[in-house]
Amino acid sequence: MALGRPREFDTDTALDLALHVFWRKGYEGASMADLTEAMGITKPSLYAAFGNKEDLFRKALDRYVDGPGGYFRTGLEKPTAREAVEHILYESVEAVTDPRNPGCLAVQGALCCGDAAETIKQELTARRSKSEDDLRLRFTRAIAEGDLPADADAGDLARYVSAILQGMAVQAAGGAPREQLRKLADMAMRSWPPV
């Protein structure tokens, strides 16, 4: 049995580089030429290692969720709902205004998706919905544990936090400074239901 040539590049590094291209340009704005140039590989190597552009984007999105976007999962594990929301909001502000990282990939990647990228738009919508559902489940648990008022609506709270997060990401993409977004997080925390 003949063995193929070994890869001459590190797939983790190449994936990180692809992530940054998608992050800066969005899914549709990132051309195959942009990706292969940034990754330092040829098209055949990209296809062999990562599949097509959609597959590469999904892998880059997973990388984002596990890396720069990991603050969300960490926040869900905080002992109280208030601490969870506080962590998620303030870490989001830091992430979307970090000059090394151009915003929120889950929002940035879909801002300009046309018909040709409908499957990616649906993927990003599903992932944002999953995050909102994760928040709802966390708040449902908080209500059951007495950490949130019994009459609190976990779904409404999850939609509220999600809307704040997505709004901050869009504003950051438009150049809003970190201090301005921190004020939004401050306002959201002041309106958080007392126990």
PDB file of C-alpha atoms in Angstrom, residues 15 19 49-64 127:
ATOM      1  CA  LEU A  15      -6.434  26.463  11.126  1.00  0.00           C
ATOM      2  CA  LEU A  19      -9.752  31.502  11.578  1.00  0.00           C
ATOM      3  CA  ALA A  49      -6.510  18.605   5.227  1.00  0.00           C
ATOM      4  CA  PHE A  50      -9.755  20.487   5.844  1.00  0.00           C
ATOM      5  CA  GLY A  51     -12.287  19.709   3.120  1.00  0.00           C
ATOM      6  CA  ASN A  52     -14.028  22.517   1.256  1.00  0.00           C
ATOM      7  CA  LYS A  53     -14.402  26.145   2.352  1.00  0.00           C
ATOM      8  CA  GLU A  54     -17.568  25.387   4.362  1.00  0.00           C
ATOM      9  CA  ASP A  55     -15.826  22.547   6.186  1.00  0.00           C
ATOM     10  CA  LEU A  56     -12.849  24.786   6.901  1.00  0.00           C
ATOM     11  CA  PHE A  57     -15.134  27.526   8.230  1.00  0.00           C
ATOM     12  CA  ARG A  58     -16.911  25.081  10.544  1.00  0.00           C
ATOM     13  CA  LYS A  59     -13.569  23.840  11.864  1.00  0.00           C
ATOM     14  CA  ALA A  60     -12.429  27.441  12.360  1.00  0.00           C
ATOM     15  CA  LEU A  61     -15.694  28.211  14.164  1.00  0.00           C
ATOM     16  CA  ASP A  62     -15.152  25.226  16.480  1.00  0.00           C
ATOM     17  CA  ARG A  63     -11.646  26.506  17.111  1.00  0.00           C
ATOM     18  CA  TYR A  64     -13.054  29.938  17.971  1.00  0.00           C
ATOM     19  CA  ARG A 127     -24.988  28.126  17.008  1.00  0.00           C
TER      20      ARG A 127
END
